[in-house]
Each structure stands twice: as structure tokens, then as C-alpha cells.
Amino acid sequence: MNFLTQIRYLVYKEMLLEWRSKYALNSILLYVVSTVFVCYQAFRSVDGTVWNALFWIILLFASINAIAKSFVQESKGRQLYYYTLVSPHAIILSKVIYNVILMLGLSVLAFFVYSVVFKNPLGDPPLYFLSVVLGSISFATVLTMISGISAKANNSGTLMAVLGFPVIIPLLIVLIKLSKNAMDGLDRSVSYDEIIVLLAINAIVIAVSLLLFPYIWRD
């Protein structure tokens, strides 16, 4: 099989396995809806800054729960089987693509539920939605790479937290600033720097993943 065909079949495999089990997906959806409901019961009404911060906190932990299992759930026998069939570049790219699709769906649902429960006027709704999309892609690419590295360690959960903290925090700062500009209805030219930074982070993370993952996969 050529490279693109490998990616296509691997993405299809990920979707098929998720559809068959549905446990992980249903638990994540339950987490998002229940967390939004608990926040509503606790606060009822919040100002724009708190509204924005709560949304990204919910989305961050939903992302970690959704993506942390990307490589951990793969048995060693299955990994060896993949090693004999496809290239490591196809594996990491298929994981990234699948997690991006998963996070986009999850983020759209979270944004819809959150906006309905916590009514807060957005100054620039399209720009805020763009920040949600960019945030979903960024979380998916970064956490997929970290999950792939930590899965090779004995204590993968701890390693994922240690590796993820210095990457996720700057990413969250940029996302919160971009979404805050959208909430305040500022001119879109003010947010161009944040959009470029997010796109650059995604490009760098994907490039690093393609460079490092083949060496990790050999072990």
C-alpha cells in the first residue's frame, strides 16, 4: 500500500474501533455535559472572563481524557503487527487526523451546550468559533505526540503530565487571549498574531512528531 492508503485505512480502523466500543466516546460526552451542568448549578451567571476561562478548562480536560488513550490502549502484539505492515509516519499521522476529527466534534458539542446553558453575548461569534476550532486542532496534535512518547514509558500517566504541562500552558494562554478578543468584539486584525502562533505550533508539533516517532516506534 502507498502512504496515503495506509493513512486512510488506519484512520478508518480508529473510527471503527471507537464505534464498536463507544465506551470512551460516551464517557467523554457524559463528562462534558455533566461538567457544564455542574458549573451552571454552581455559578448560574458569570461574567465574560470567567465564562471564557471555564470553557477552556472544560475543553482541556475533555481533550486529555479523549486523547490520552491513543497509544496506551494498543497492545504490544498489535503494535508489532502494525510495525510489519505500515510505516511509523502513517501511524502517527493517522492518530493525529483521527484525534483532530474527534476533538472537532467534541468541541462543537461542548461549545453548543455551554452556550445554551451559560448565555453570554459574544462580540465576534465567528472569530470565537475559529478559536475553538484552532484550539481543538492544537490540543489534538500536541496531546497525540505526548501520548505517543509517554506510552513507551512504564508510568505513562505521570510522564504525559510532565511533558504536557510546558506545552499546554503557553497554548492555553494564546487561546484564551484570542477568544477574549473575540468576546470583546475587537477588530480581527488584533488577533492575527495569535492565529499565526497557533498555526505555527501545529506545524512544528506535526513536524517534530514525524521526526521523532519512528525512533520511538522502534523501541
PDB file of C-alpha atoms in Angstrom:
ATOM      1  CA  MET A   1       0.000   0.000   0.000  1.00  0.00           C
ATOM      2  CA  ASN A   2       1.157   3.538  -0.660  1.00  0.00           C
ATOM      3  CA  PHE A   3       1.484   6.112   2.101  1.00  0.00           C
ATOM      4  CA  LEU A   4      -1.913   7.802   1.671  1.00  0.00           C
ATOM      5  CA  THR A   5      -3.704   4.453   1.510  1.00  0.00           C
ATOM      6  CA  GLN A   6      -2.052   3.416   4.764  1.00  0.00           C
ATOM      7  CA  ILE A   7      -3.249   6.584   6.469  1.00  0.00           C
ATOM      8  CA  ARG A   8      -6.778   6.128   5.127  1.00  0.00           C
ATOM      9  CA  TYR A   9      -7.051   2.552   6.377  1.00  0.00           C
ATOM     10  CA  LEU A  10      -5.576   3.405   9.762  1.00  0.00           C
ATOM     11  CA  VAL A  11      -7.999   6.310  10.272  1.00  0.00           C
ATOM     12  CA  TYR A  12     -10.864   4.015   9.267  1.00  0.00           C
ATOM     13  CA  LYS A  13      -9.592   1.428  11.764  1.00  0.00           C
ATOM     14  CA  GLU A  14      -9.566   4.022  14.573  1.00  0.00           C
ATOM     15  CA  MET A  15     -13.126   5.111  13.781  1.00  0.00           C
ATOM     16  CA  LEU A  16     -14.339   1.521  13.517  1.00  0.00           C
ATOM     17  CA  LEU A  17     -12.850   0.529  16.878  1.00  0.00           C
ATOM     18  CA  GLU A  18     -14.315   3.624  18.537  1.00  0.00           C
ATOM     19  CA  TRP A  19     -17.730   2.976  17.020  1.00  0.00           C
ATOM     20  CA  ARG A  20     -17.723  -0.654  18.154  1.00  0.00           C
ATOM     21  CA  SER A  21     -16.853   0.076  21.778  1.00  0.00           C
ATOM     22  CA  LYS A  22     -18.373   3.549  22.254  1.00  0.00           C
ATOM     23  CA  TYR A  23     -17.446   3.418  25.945  1.00  0.00           C
ATOM     24  CA  ALA A  24     -14.733   6.051  25.718  1.00  0.00           C
ATOM     25  CA  LEU A  25     -16.788   8.344  23.488  1.00  0.00           C
ATOM     26  CA  ASN A  26     -19.892   8.091  25.671  1.00  0.00           C
ATOM     27  CA  SER A  27     -17.885   8.727  28.843  1.00  0.00           C
ATOM     28  CA  ILE A  28     -16.326  11.861  27.305  1.00  0.00           C
ATOM     29  CA  LEU A  29     -19.712  13.168  26.193  1.00  0.00           C
ATOM     30  CA  LEU A  30     -21.101  12.491  29.664  1.00  0.00           C
ATOM     31  CA  TYR A  31     -18.152  14.339  31.182  1.00  0.00           C
ATOM     32  CA  VAL A  32     -18.687  17.427  29.003  1.00  0.00           C
ATOM     33  CA  VAL A  33     -22.441  17.668  29.565  1.00  0.00           C
ATOM     34  CA  SER A  34     -22.287  16.908  33.293  1.00  0.00           C
ATOM     35  CA  THR A  35     -19.430  19.374  33.887  1.00  0.00           C
ATOM     36  CA  VAL A  36     -21.301  22.161  32.128  1.00  0.00           C
ATOM     37  CA  PHE A  37     -24.407  21.359  34.192  1.00  0.00           C
ATOM     38  CA  VAL A  38     -22.446  21.353  37.463  1.00  0.00           C
ATOM     39  CA  CYS A  39     -20.846  24.704  36.585  1.00  0.00           C
ATOM     40  CA  TYR A  40     -24.281  26.120  35.825  1.00  0.00           C
ATOM     41  CA  GLN A  41     -25.675  24.889  39.153  1.00  0.00           C
ATOM     42  CA  ALA A  42     -22.687  26.380  40.985  1.00  0.00           C
ATOM     43  CA  PHE A  43     -22.483  29.785  39.273  1.00  0.00           C
ATOM     44  CA  ARG A  44     -25.803  30.342  37.451  1.00  0.00           C
ATOM     45  CA  SER A  45     -24.440  33.554  35.915  1.00  0.00           C
ATOM     46  CA  VAL A  46     -20.833  34.593  35.287  1.00  0.00           C
ATOM     47  CA  ASP A  47     -19.072  37.475  33.587  1.00  0.00           C
ATOM     48  CA  GLY A  48     -17.293  37.156  30.254  1.00  0.00           C
ATOM     49  CA  THR A  49     -13.808  36.472  31.653  1.00  0.00           C
ATOM     50  CA  VAL A  50     -14.964  33.629  33.895  1.00  0.00           C
ATOM     51  CA  TRP A  51     -17.195  32.280  31.110  1.00  0.00           C
ATOM     52  CA  ASN A  52     -14.201  32.089  28.797  1.00  0.00           C
ATOM     53  CA  ALA A  53     -11.893  30.514  31.401  1.00  0.00           C
ATOM     54  CA  LEU A  54     -14.430  27.856  32.405  1.00  0.00           C
ATOM     55  CA  PHE A  55     -14.978  26.848  28.794  1.00  0.00           C
ATOM     56  CA  TRP A  56     -11.286  26.253  28.111  1.00  0.00           C
ATOM     57  CA  ILE A  57     -10.839  24.347  31.387  1.00  0.00           C
ATOM     58  CA  ILE A  58     -13.697  22.016  30.421  1.00  0.00           C
ATOM     59  CA  LEU A  59     -12.336  21.576  26.911  1.00  0.00           C
ATOM     60  CA  LEU A  60      -8.783  20.939  28.134  1.00  0.00           C
ATOM     61  CA  PHE A  61      -9.714  18.100  30.485  1.00  0.00           C
ATOM     62  CA  ALA A  62     -12.089  16.620  27.920  1.00  0.00           C
ATOM     63  CA  SER A  63      -9.194  16.635  25.430  1.00  0.00           C
ATOM     64  CA  ILE A  64      -6.867  14.873  27.858  1.00  0.00           C
ATOM     65  CA  ASN A  65      -9.459  12.192  28.600  1.00  0.00           C
ATOM     66  CA  ALA A  66     -10.135  11.677  24.902  1.00  0.00           C
ATOM     67  CA  ILE A  67      -6.565  11.599  23.577  1.00  0.00           C
ATOM     68  CA  ALA A  68      -4.529  10.116  26.442  1.00  0.00           C
ATOM     69  CA  LYS A  69      -5.675   6.623  25.432  1.00  0.00           C
ATOM     70  CA  SER A  70      -4.474   6.941  21.831  1.00  0.00           C
ATOM     71  CA  PHE A  71      -1.430   4.689  22.208  1.00  0.00           C
ATOM     72  CA  VAL A  72      -1.944   3.231  25.679  1.00  0.00           C
ATOM     73  CA  GLN A  73      -4.883   1.111  24.506  1.00  0.00           C
ATOM     74  CA  GLU A  74      -2.757  -0.553  21.801  1.00  0.00           C
ATOM     75  CA  SER A  75      -1.336  -3.904  22.919  1.00  0.00           C
ATOM     76  CA  LYS A  76       2.286  -4.789  22.193  1.00  0.00           C
ATOM     77  CA  GLY A  77       1.169  -7.550  19.849  1.00  0.00           C
ATOM     78  CA  ARG A  78      -0.958  -5.162  17.841  1.00  0.00           C
ATOM     79  CA  GLN A  79       1.851  -2.614  17.689  1.00  0.00           C
ATOM     80  CA  LEU A  80       4.209  -5.303  16.366  1.00  0.00           C
ATOM     81  CA  TYR A  81       1.616  -6.248  13.754  1.00  0.00           C
ATOM     82  CA  TYR A  82       1.327  -2.634  12.603  1.00  0.00           C
ATOM     83  CA  TYR A  83       5.128  -2.383  12.525  1.00  0.00           C
ATOM     84  CA  THR A  84       5.279  -5.138   9.892  1.00  0.00           C
ATOM     85  CA  LEU A  85       2.564  -3.599   7.696  1.00  0.00           C
ATOM     86  CA  VAL A  86       2.743   0.195   7.695  1.00  0.00           C
ATOM     87  CA  SER A  87       5.263   2.997   8.196  1.00  0.00           C
ATOM     88  CA  PRO A  88       5.529   4.808  11.558  1.00  0.00           C
ATOM     89  CA  HIS A  89       4.816   8.118   9.779  1.00  0.00           C
ATOM     90  CA  ALA A  90       1.452   6.758   8.630  1.00  0.00           C
ATOM     91  CA  ILE A  91       0.643   5.623  12.168  1.00  0.00           C
ATOM     92  CA  ILE A  92       1.344   8.954  13.852  1.00  0.00           C
ATOM     93  CA  LEU A  93      -0.416  10.953  11.122  1.00  0.00           C
ATOM     94  CA  SER A  94      -3.470   8.691  11.274  1.00  0.00           C
ATOM     95  CA  LYS A  95      -3.619   9.142  15.047  1.00  0.00           C
ATOM     96  CA  VAL A  96      -3.370  12.920  14.660  1.00  0.00           C
ATOM     97  CA  ILE A  97      -6.077  13.015  11.962  1.00  0.00           C
ATOM     98  CA  TYR A  98      -8.445  10.829  13.971  1.00  0.00           C
ATOM     99  CA  ASN A  99      -7.907  12.832  17.166  1.00  0.00           C
ATOM    100  CA  VAL A 100      -8.439  16.099  15.268  1.00  0.00           C
ATOM    101  CA  ILE A 101     -11.777  14.773  13.961  1.00  0.00           C
ATOM    102  CA  LEU A 102     -12.721  13.561  17.445  1.00  0.00           C
ATOM    103  CA  MET A 103     -11.780  16.863  19.073  1.00  0.00           C
ATOM    104  CA  LEU A 104     -13.616  18.959  16.481  1.00  0.00           C
ATOM    105  CA  GLY A 105     -16.818  17.040  17.119  1.00  0.00           C
ATOM    106  CA  LEU A 106     -16.319  17.169  20.872  1.00  0.00           C
ATOM    107  CA  SER A 107     -15.516  20.892  20.860  1.00  0.00           C
ATOM    108  CA  VAL A 108     -18.511  21.818  18.723  1.00  0.00           C
ATOM    109  CA  LEU A 109     -20.781  19.869  21.086  1.00  0.00           C
ATOM    110  CA  ALA A 110     -19.176  21.435  24.164  1.00  0.00           C
ATOM    111  CA  PHE A 111     -19.446  24.932  22.684  1.00  0.00           C
ATOM    112  CA  PHE A 112     -23.117  24.405  21.779  1.00  0.00           C
ATOM    113  CA  VAL A 113     -24.086  23.003  25.199  1.00  0.00           C
ATOM    114  CA  TYR A 114     -22.040  25.602  27.052  1.00  0.00           C
ATOM    115  CA  SER A 115     -23.503  28.493  25.037  1.00  0.00           C
ATOM    116  CA  VAL A 116     -27.056  27.293  25.612  1.00  0.00           C
ATOM    117  CA  VAL A 117     -26.627  26.756  29.355  1.00  0.00           C
ATOM    118  CA  PHE A 118     -24.420  29.817  30.024  1.00  0.00           C
ATOM    119  CA  LYS A 119     -25.841  32.551  27.863  1.00  0.00           C
ATOM    120  CA  ASN A 120     -23.107  35.057  27.202  1.00  0.00           C
ATOM    121  CA  PRO A 121     -23.087  37.502  24.280  1.00  0.00           C
ATOM    122  CA  LEU A 122     -20.067  37.135  22.021  1.00  0.00           C
ATOM    123  CA  GLY A 123     -18.807  40.245  20.282  1.00  0.00           C
ATOM    124  CA  ASP A 124     -17.494  38.246  17.305  1.00  0.00           C
ATOM    125  CA  PRO A 125     -19.028  34.725  17.241  1.00  0.00           C
ATOM    126  CA  PRO A 126     -17.247  33.577  14.022  1.00  0.00           C
ATOM    127  CA  LEU A 127     -13.842  34.512  15.458  1.00  0.00           C
ATOM    128  CA  TYR A 128     -14.633  32.769  18.740  1.00  0.00           C
ATOM    129  CA  PHE A 129     -15.697  29.641  16.853  1.00  0.00           C
ATOM    130  CA  LEU A 130     -12.431  29.854  14.896  1.00  0.00           C
ATOM    131  CA  SER A 131     -10.532  29.920  18.190  1.00  0.00           C
ATOM    132  CA  VAL A 132     -12.434  26.797  19.277  1.00  0.00           C
ATOM    133  CA  VAL A 133     -11.508  25.025  16.028  1.00  0.00           C
ATOM    134  CA  LEU A 134      -7.845  26.043  16.281  1.00  0.00           C
ATOM    135  CA  GLY A 135      -7.799  25.030  19.940  1.00  0.00           C
ATOM    136  CA  SER A 136      -9.238  21.610  19.111  1.00  0.00           C
ATOM    137  CA  ILE A 137      -6.618  21.007  16.420  1.00  0.00           C
ATOM    138  CA  SER A 138      -3.833  22.221  18.711  1.00  0.00           C
ATOM    139  CA  PHE A 139      -4.914  20.009  21.610  1.00  0.00           C
ATOM    140  CA  ALA A 140      -5.172  17.016  19.269  1.00  0.00           C
ATOM    141  CA  THR A 141      -1.720  17.445  17.711  1.00  0.00           C
ATOM    142  CA  VAL A 142       0.122  18.220  20.950  1.00  0.00           C
ATOM    143  CA  LEU A 143      -1.537  15.544  23.094  1.00  0.00           C
ATOM    144  CA  THR A 144      -1.184  12.887  20.382  1.00  0.00           C
ATOM    145  CA  MET A 145       2.561  13.460  20.217  1.00  0.00           C
ATOM    146  CA  ILE A 146       2.876  13.388  24.021  1.00  0.00           C
ATOM    147  CA  SER A 147       0.703  10.267  24.240  1.00  0.00           C
ATOM    148  CA  GLY A 148       2.942   8.514  21.729  1.00  0.00           C
ATOM    149  CA  ILE A 149       6.066   9.339  23.749  1.00  0.00           C
ATOM    150  CA  SER A 150       4.621   8.514  27.173  1.00  0.00           C
ATOM    151  CA  ALA A 151       3.112   5.207  26.005  1.00  0.00           C
ATOM    152  CA  LYS A 152       6.646   3.769  25.758  1.00  0.00           C
ATOM    153  CA  ALA A 153       7.318   4.528  29.430  1.00  0.00           C
ATOM    154  CA  ASN A 154       6.275   2.371  32.370  1.00  0.00           C
ATOM    155  CA  ASN A 155       4.494   5.229  34.142  1.00  0.00           C
ATOM    156  CA  SER A 156       2.835   6.766  31.100  1.00  0.00           C
ATOM    157  CA  GLY A 157       0.286   8.859  33.005  1.00  0.00           C
ATOM    158  CA  THR A 158       2.900  10.722  35.032  1.00  0.00           C
ATOM    159  CA  LEU A 159       5.158  11.229  32.018  1.00  0.00           C
ATOM    160  CA  MET A 160       2.282  12.603  29.965  1.00  0.00           C
ATOM    161  CA  ALA A 161       1.530  15.162  32.684  1.00  0.00           C
ATOM    162  CA  VAL A 162       5.197  16.192  32.946  1.00  0.00           C
ATOM    163  CA  LEU A 163       5.674  16.500  29.185  1.00  0.00           C
ATOM    164  CA  GLY A 164       2.311  18.124  28.558  1.00  0.00           C
ATOM    165  CA  PHE A 165       2.486  20.911  31.137  1.00  0.00           C
ATOM    166  CA  PRO A 166       5.170  23.119  29.478  1.00  0.00           C
ATOM    167  CA  VAL A 167       3.463  22.755  26.090  1.00  0.00           C
ATOM    168  CA  ILE A 168      -0.187  23.077  27.055  1.00  0.00           C
ATOM    169  CA  ILE A 169       0.166  26.158  29.293  1.00  0.00           C
ATOM    170  CA  PRO A 170       1.559  28.506  26.577  1.00  0.00           C
ATOM    171  CA  LEU A 171      -1.011  27.095  24.173  1.00  0.00           C
ATOM    172  CA  LEU A 172      -3.818  27.884  26.611  1.00  0.00           C
ATOM    173  CA  ILE A 173      -2.533  31.422  27.131  1.00  0.00           C
ATOM    174  CA  VAL A 174      -2.666  32.116  23.380  1.00  0.00           C
ATOM    175  CA  LEU A 175      -6.114  30.512  23.032  1.00  0.00           C
ATOM    176  CA  ILE A 176      -7.568  32.474  25.951  1.00  0.00           C
ATOM    177  CA  LYS A 177      -6.198  35.737  24.547  1.00  0.00           C
ATOM    178  CA  LEU A 178      -7.606  35.003  21.085  1.00  0.00           C
ATOM    179  CA  SER A 179     -11.024  34.006  22.422  1.00  0.00           C
ATOM    180  CA  LYS A 180     -11.077  37.042  24.753  1.00  0.00           C
ATOM    181  CA  ASN A 181     -10.516  39.307  21.737  1.00  0.00           C
ATOM    182  CA  ALA A 182     -13.483  37.612  20.065  1.00  0.00           C
ATOM    183  CA  MET A 183     -15.654  38.063  23.155  1.00  0.00           C
ATOM    184  CA  ASP A 184     -14.829  41.758  23.355  1.00  0.00           C
ATOM    185  CA  GLY A 185     -15.575  42.216  19.653  1.00  0.00           C
ATOM    186  CA  LEU A 186     -12.172  43.719  18.867  1.00  0.00           C
ATOM    187  CA  ASP A 187     -11.050  44.231  15.295  1.00  0.00           C
ATOM    188  CA  ARG A 188      -9.899  40.938  13.797  1.00  0.00           C
ATOM    189  CA  SER A 189      -6.530  42.358  12.804  1.00  0.00           C
ATOM    190  CA  VAL A 190      -5.670  42.473  16.526  1.00  0.00           C
ATOM    191  CA  SER A 191      -5.909  38.654  16.653  1.00  0.00           C
ATOM    192  CA  TYR A 192      -3.760  37.858  13.620  1.00  0.00           C
ATOM    193  CA  ASP A 193      -0.638  37.289  15.739  1.00  0.00           C
ATOM    194  CA  GLU A 194      -2.405  34.709  17.941  1.00  0.00           C
ATOM    195  CA  ILE A 195      -3.791  32.870  14.903  1.00  0.00           C
ATOM    196  CA  ILE A 196      -0.337  32.726  13.302  1.00  0.00           C
ATOM    197  CA  VAL A 197       1.182  31.443  16.560  1.00  0.00           C
ATOM    198  CA  LEU A 198      -1.402  28.663  16.823  1.00  0.00           C
ATOM    199  CA  LEU A 199      -0.853  27.610  13.214  1.00  0.00           C
ATOM    200  CA  ALA A 200       2.909  27.653  13.772  1.00  0.00           C
ATOM    201  CA  ILE A 201       2.578  25.493  16.901  1.00  0.00           C
ATOM    202  CA  ASN A 202       0.543  22.920  14.998  1.00  0.00           C
ATOM    203  CA  ALA A 203       3.038  22.831  12.129  1.00  0.00           C
ATOM    204  CA  ILE A 204       6.011  22.478  14.492  1.00  0.00           C
ATOM    205  CA  VAL A 205       4.384  19.737  16.558  1.00  0.00           C
ATOM    206  CA  ILE A 206       3.456  17.701  13.470  1.00  0.00           C
ATOM    207  CA  ALA A 207       6.978  18.096  12.076  1.00  0.00           C
ATOM    208  CA  VAL A 208       8.542  17.021  15.389  1.00  0.00           C
ATOM    209  CA  SER A 209       6.163  14.058  15.576  1.00  0.00           C
ATOM    210  CA  LEU A 210       7.188  12.880  12.115  1.00  0.00           C
ATOM    211  CA  LEU A 211      10.856  13.190  13.054  1.00  0.00           C
ATOM    212  CA  LEU A 212      10.757  11.550  16.487  1.00  0.00           C
ATOM    213  CA  PHE A 213       8.031   8.933  16.282  1.00  0.00           C
ATOM    214  CA  PRO A 214       9.924   6.477  14.012  1.00  0.00           C
ATOM    215  CA  TYR A 215      12.691   6.239  16.653  1.00  0.00           C
ATOM    216  CA  ILE A 216      10.162   5.775  19.451  1.00  0.00           C
ATOM    217  CA  TRP A 217       8.268   3.183  17.442  1.00  0.00           C
ATOM    218  CA  ARG A 218      11.377   1.020  17.004  1.00  0.00           C
ATOM    219  CA  ASP A 219      11.644   0.546  20.761  1.00  0.00           C
TER     220      ASP A 219
END
